PDB file of C-alpha atoms in Angstrom:
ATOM      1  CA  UNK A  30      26.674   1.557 -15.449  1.00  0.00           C
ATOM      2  CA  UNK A  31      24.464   4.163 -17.302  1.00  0.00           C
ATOM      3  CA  UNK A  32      23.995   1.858 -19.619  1.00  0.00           C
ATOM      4  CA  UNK A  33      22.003  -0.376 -17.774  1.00  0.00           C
ATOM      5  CA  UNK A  34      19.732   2.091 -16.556  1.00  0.00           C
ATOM      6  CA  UNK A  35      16.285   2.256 -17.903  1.00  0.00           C
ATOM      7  CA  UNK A  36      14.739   5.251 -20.257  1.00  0.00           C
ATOM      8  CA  UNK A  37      11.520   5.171 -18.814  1.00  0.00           C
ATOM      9  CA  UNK A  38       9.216   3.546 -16.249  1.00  0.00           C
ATOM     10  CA  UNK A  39       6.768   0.829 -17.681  1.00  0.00           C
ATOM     11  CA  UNK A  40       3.484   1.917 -17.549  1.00  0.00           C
ATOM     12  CA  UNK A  41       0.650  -0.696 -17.100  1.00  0.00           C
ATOM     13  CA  UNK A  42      -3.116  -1.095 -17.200  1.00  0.00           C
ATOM     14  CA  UNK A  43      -4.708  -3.252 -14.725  1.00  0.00           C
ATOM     15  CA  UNK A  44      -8.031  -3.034 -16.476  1.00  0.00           C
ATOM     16  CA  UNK A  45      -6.245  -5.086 -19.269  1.00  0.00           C
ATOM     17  CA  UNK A  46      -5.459  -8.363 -16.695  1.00  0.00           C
ATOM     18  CA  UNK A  47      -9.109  -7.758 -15.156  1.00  0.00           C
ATOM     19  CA  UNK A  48     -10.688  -7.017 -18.756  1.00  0.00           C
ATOM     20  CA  UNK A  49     -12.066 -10.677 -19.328  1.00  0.00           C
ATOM     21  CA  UNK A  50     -10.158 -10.586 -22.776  1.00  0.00           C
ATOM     22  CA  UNK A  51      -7.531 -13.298 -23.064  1.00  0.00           C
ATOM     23  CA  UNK A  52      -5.152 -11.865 -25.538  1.00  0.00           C
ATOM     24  CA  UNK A  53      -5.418  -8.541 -23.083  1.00  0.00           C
ATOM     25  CA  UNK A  54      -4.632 -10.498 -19.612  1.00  0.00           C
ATOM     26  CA  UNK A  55      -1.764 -12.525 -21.692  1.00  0.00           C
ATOM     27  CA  UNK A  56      -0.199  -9.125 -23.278  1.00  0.00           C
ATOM     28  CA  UNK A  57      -0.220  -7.735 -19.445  1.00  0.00           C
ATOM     29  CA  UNK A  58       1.367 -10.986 -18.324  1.00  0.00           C
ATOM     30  CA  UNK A  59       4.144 -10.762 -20.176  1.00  0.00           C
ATOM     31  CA  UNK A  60       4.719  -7.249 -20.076  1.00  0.00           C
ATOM     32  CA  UNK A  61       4.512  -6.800 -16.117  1.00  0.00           C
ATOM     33  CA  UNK A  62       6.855  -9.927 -16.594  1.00  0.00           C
ATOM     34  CA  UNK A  63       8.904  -8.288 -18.355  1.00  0.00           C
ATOM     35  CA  UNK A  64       9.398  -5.009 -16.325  1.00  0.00           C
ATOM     36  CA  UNK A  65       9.551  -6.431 -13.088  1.00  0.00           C
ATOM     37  CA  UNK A  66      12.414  -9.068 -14.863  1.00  0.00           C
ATOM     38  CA  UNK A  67      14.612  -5.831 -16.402  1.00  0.00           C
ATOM     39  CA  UNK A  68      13.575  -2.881 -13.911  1.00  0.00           C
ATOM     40  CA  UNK A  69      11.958  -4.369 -10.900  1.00  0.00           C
ATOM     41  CA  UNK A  70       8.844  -1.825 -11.293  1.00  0.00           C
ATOM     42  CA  UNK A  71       5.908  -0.404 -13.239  1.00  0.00           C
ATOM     43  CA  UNK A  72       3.646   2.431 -12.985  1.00  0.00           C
ATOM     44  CA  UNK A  73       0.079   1.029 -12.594  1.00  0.00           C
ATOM     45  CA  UNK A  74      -2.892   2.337 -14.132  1.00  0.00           C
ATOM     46  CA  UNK A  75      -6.789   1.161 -13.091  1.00  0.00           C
ATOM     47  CA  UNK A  76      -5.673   0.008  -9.623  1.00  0.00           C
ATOM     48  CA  UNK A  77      -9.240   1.279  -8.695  1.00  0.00           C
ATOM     49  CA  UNK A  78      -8.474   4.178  -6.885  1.00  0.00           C
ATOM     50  CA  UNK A  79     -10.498   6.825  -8.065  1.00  0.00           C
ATOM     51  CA  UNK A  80      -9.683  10.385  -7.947  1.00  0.00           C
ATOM     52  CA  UNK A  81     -12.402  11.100  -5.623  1.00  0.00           C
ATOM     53  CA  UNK A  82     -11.556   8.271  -2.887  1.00  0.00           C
ATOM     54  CA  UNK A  83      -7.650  10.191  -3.384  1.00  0.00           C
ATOM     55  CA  UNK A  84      -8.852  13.336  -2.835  1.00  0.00           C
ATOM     56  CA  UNK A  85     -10.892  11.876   0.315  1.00  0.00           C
ATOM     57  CA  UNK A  86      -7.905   9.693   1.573  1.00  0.00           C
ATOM     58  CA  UNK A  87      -5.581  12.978   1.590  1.00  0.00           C
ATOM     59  CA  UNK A  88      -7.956  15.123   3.025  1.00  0.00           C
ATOM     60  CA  UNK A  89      -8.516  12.948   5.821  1.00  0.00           C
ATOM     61  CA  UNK A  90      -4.476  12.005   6.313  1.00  0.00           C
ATOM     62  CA  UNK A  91      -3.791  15.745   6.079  1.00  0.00           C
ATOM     63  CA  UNK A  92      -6.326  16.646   8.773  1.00  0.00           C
ATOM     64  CA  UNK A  93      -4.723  14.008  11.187  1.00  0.00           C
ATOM     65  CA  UNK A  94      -1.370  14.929  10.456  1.00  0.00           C
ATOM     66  CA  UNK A  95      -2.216  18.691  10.732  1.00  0.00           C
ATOM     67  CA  UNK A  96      -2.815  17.914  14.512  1.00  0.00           C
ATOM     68  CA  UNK A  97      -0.387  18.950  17.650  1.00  0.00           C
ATOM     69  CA  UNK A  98       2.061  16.213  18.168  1.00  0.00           C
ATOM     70  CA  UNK A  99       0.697  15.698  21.930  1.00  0.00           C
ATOM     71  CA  UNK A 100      -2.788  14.365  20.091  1.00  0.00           C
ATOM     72  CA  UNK A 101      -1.507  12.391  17.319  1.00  0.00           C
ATOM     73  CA  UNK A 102       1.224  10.520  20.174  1.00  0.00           C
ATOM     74  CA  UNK A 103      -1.951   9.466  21.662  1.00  0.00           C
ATOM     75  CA  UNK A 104      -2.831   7.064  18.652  1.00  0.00           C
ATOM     76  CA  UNK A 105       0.940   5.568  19.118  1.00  0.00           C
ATOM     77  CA  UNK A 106       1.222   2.328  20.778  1.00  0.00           C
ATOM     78  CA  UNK A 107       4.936   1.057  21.767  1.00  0.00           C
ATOM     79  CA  UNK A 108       4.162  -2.609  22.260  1.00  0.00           C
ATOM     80  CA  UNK A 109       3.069  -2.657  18.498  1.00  0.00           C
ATOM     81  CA  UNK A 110       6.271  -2.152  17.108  1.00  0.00           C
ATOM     82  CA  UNK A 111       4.837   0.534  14.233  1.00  0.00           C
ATOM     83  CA  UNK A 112       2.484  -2.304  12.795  1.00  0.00           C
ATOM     84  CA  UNK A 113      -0.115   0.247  13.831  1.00  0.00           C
ATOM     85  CA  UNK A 114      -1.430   3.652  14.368  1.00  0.00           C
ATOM     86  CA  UNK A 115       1.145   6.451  14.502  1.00  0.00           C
ATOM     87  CA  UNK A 116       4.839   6.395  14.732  1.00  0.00           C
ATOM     88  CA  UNK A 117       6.539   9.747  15.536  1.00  0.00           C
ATOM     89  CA  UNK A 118       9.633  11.297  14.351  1.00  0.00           C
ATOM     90  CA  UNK A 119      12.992   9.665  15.202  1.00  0.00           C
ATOM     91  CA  UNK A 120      11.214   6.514  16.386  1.00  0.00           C
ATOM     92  CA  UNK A 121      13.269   4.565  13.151  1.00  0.00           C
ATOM     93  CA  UNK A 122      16.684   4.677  11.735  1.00  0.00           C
ATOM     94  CA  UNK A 123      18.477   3.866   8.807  1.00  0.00           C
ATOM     95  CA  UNK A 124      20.573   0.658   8.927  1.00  0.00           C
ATOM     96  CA  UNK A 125      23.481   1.274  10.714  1.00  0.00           C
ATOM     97  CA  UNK A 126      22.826   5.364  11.590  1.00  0.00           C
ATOM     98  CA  UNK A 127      21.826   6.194  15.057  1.00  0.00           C
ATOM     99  CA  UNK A 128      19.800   9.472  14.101  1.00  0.00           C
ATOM    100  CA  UNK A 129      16.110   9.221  14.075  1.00  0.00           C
ATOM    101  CA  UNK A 130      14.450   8.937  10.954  1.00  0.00           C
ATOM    102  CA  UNK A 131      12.795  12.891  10.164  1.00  0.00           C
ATOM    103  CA  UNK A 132       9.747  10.978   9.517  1.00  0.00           C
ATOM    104  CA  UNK A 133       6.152  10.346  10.741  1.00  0.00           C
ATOM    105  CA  UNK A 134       3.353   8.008   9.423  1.00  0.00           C
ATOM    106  CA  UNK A 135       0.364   5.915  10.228  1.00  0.00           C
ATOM    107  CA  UNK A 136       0.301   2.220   9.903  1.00  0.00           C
ATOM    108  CA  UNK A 137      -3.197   1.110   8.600  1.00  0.00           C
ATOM    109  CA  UNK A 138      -3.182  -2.967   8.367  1.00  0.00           C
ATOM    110  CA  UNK A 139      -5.299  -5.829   7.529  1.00  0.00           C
ATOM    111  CA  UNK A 140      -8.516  -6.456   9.419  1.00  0.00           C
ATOM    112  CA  UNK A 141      -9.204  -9.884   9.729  1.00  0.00           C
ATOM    113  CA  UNK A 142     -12.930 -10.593  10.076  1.00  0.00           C
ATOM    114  CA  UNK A 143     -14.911 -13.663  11.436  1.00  0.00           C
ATOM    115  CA  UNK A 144     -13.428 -16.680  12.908  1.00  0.00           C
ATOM    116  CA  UNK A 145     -10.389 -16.817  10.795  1.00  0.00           C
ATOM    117  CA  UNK A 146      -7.945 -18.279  12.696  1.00  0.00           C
ATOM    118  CA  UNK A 147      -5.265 -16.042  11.975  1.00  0.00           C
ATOM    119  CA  UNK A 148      -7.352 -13.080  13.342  1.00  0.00           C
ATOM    120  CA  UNK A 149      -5.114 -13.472  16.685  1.00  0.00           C
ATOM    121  CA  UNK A 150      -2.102 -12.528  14.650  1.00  0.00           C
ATOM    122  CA  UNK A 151      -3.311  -9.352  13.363  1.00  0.00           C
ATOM    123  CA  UNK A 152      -2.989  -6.004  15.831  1.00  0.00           C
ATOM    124  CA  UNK A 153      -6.701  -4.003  15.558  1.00  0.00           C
ATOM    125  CA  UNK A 154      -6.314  -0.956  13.319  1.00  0.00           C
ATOM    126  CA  UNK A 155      -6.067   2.175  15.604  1.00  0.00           C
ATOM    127  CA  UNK A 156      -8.374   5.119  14.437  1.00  0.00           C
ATOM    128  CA  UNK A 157      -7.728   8.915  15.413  1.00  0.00           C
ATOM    129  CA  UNK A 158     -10.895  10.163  17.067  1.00  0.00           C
ATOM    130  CA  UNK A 159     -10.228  13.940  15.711  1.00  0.00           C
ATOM    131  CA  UNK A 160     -11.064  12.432  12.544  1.00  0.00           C
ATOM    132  CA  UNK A 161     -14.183  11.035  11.949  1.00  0.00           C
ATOM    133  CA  UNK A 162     -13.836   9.767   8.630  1.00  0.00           C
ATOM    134  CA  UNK A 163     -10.096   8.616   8.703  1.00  0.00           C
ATOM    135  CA  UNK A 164     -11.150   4.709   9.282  1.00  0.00           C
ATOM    136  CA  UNK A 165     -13.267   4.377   6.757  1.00  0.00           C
ATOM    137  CA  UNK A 166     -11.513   6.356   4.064  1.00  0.00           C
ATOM    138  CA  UNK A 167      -8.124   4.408   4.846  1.00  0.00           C
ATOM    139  CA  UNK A 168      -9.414   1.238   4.853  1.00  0.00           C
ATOM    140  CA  UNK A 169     -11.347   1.843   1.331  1.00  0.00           C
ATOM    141  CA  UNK A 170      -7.624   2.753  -0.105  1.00  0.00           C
ATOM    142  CA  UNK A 171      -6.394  -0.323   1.795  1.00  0.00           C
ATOM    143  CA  UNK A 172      -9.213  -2.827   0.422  1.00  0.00           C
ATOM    144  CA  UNK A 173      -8.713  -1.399  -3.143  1.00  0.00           C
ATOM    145  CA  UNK A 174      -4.971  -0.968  -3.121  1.00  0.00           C
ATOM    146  CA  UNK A 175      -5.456  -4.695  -2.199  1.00  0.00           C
ATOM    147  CA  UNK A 176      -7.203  -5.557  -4.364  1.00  0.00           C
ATOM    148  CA  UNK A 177      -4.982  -4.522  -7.207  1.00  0.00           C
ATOM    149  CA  UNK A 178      -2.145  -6.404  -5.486  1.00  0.00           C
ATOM    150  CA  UNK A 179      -3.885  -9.589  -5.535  1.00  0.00           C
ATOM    151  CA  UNK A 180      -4.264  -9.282  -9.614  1.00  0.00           C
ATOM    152  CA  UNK A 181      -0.909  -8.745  -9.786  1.00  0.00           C
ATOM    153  CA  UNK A 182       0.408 -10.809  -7.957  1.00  0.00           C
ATOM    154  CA  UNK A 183      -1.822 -13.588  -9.953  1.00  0.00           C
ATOM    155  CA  UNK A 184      -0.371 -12.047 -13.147  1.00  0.00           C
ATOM    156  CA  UNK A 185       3.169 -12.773 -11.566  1.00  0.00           C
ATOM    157  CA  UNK A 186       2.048 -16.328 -11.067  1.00  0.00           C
ATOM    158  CA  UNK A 187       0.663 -16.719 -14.613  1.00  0.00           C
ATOM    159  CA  UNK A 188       4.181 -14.962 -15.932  1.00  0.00           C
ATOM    160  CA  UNK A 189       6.313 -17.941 -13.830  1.00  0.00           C
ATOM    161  CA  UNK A 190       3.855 -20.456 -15.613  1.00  0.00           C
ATOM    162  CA  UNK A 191       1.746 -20.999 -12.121  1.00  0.00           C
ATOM    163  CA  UNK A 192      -1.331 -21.628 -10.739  1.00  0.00           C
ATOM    164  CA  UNK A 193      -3.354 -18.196 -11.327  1.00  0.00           C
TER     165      UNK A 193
END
């Protein structure tokens, strides 16, 4: 079985799909490809989440989290299921365990805008008052993070000889 295992975790650059340079976007074709054939995962570089939107994004997830439990169970809402706002400790288990989860998080989702008609099926986001800059520096991570997901998943299309 060791034998199988990897040496090391790929290590891509998304500037090199985004770059506008064919021979670039083809090499990082084939090599997410590649990774995601033999390991199932790469290490992505240039998603477009700058140091100082990190820095921003933990400072603002600390603060929240940093809070006593009675405020942050204020921002958790049942009939949501965790698709968003907080979700306390022991609220989740691990298949087939009946101990909570030691766990807490925040569930920051897509905001559909305008008259999309799937804007029904999204939940609203739910945004911690203590924190006055938590929405907006989430939802920068989100739209960037998302951004980077859409290239790659276009670069797995282009790898399984699809439409881009």
């Amino acid at each position: 079985m060791a034998d199988n295992l990897p040496d090391h975790i790929p290590s891509l650059d998304l500037a090199d799909f985004r770059s506008g340079d064919p021979a670039r976007k083809a090499k990082f074709v084939k090599e997410l490809g590649d990774a995601y054939q033999s390991i199932g995962f790469i290490a992505l570089k240039n998603h477009g989440l700058n140091e100082e939107q990190t820095k921003a994004l933990y400072s603002d997830v600390q603060e929240f989290f940093q809070l006593p439990d009675q405020a942050k169970q204020a921002y958790e809402v049942p009939e949501l299921a965790g698709q968003r706002g907080y979700i306390s400790k022991g609220k989740e288990h691990a298949k087939g365990r009946n101990t909570g989860d030691l766990k807490e998080f925040f569930h920051v989702g897509q905001e559909v805008e305008g008259e999309d008609p799937v804007k029904d099926q999204y939940p609203a986001n739910i945004w911690p008052n203590e924190v006055p800059r938590f929405a907006q520096s989430t939802m920068k991570a989100y739209r960037t993070l998302e951004s980077a997901g859409k290239d790659v998943l276009r670069a797995i299309a282009l790898y399984l000889e699809l439409p881009e």
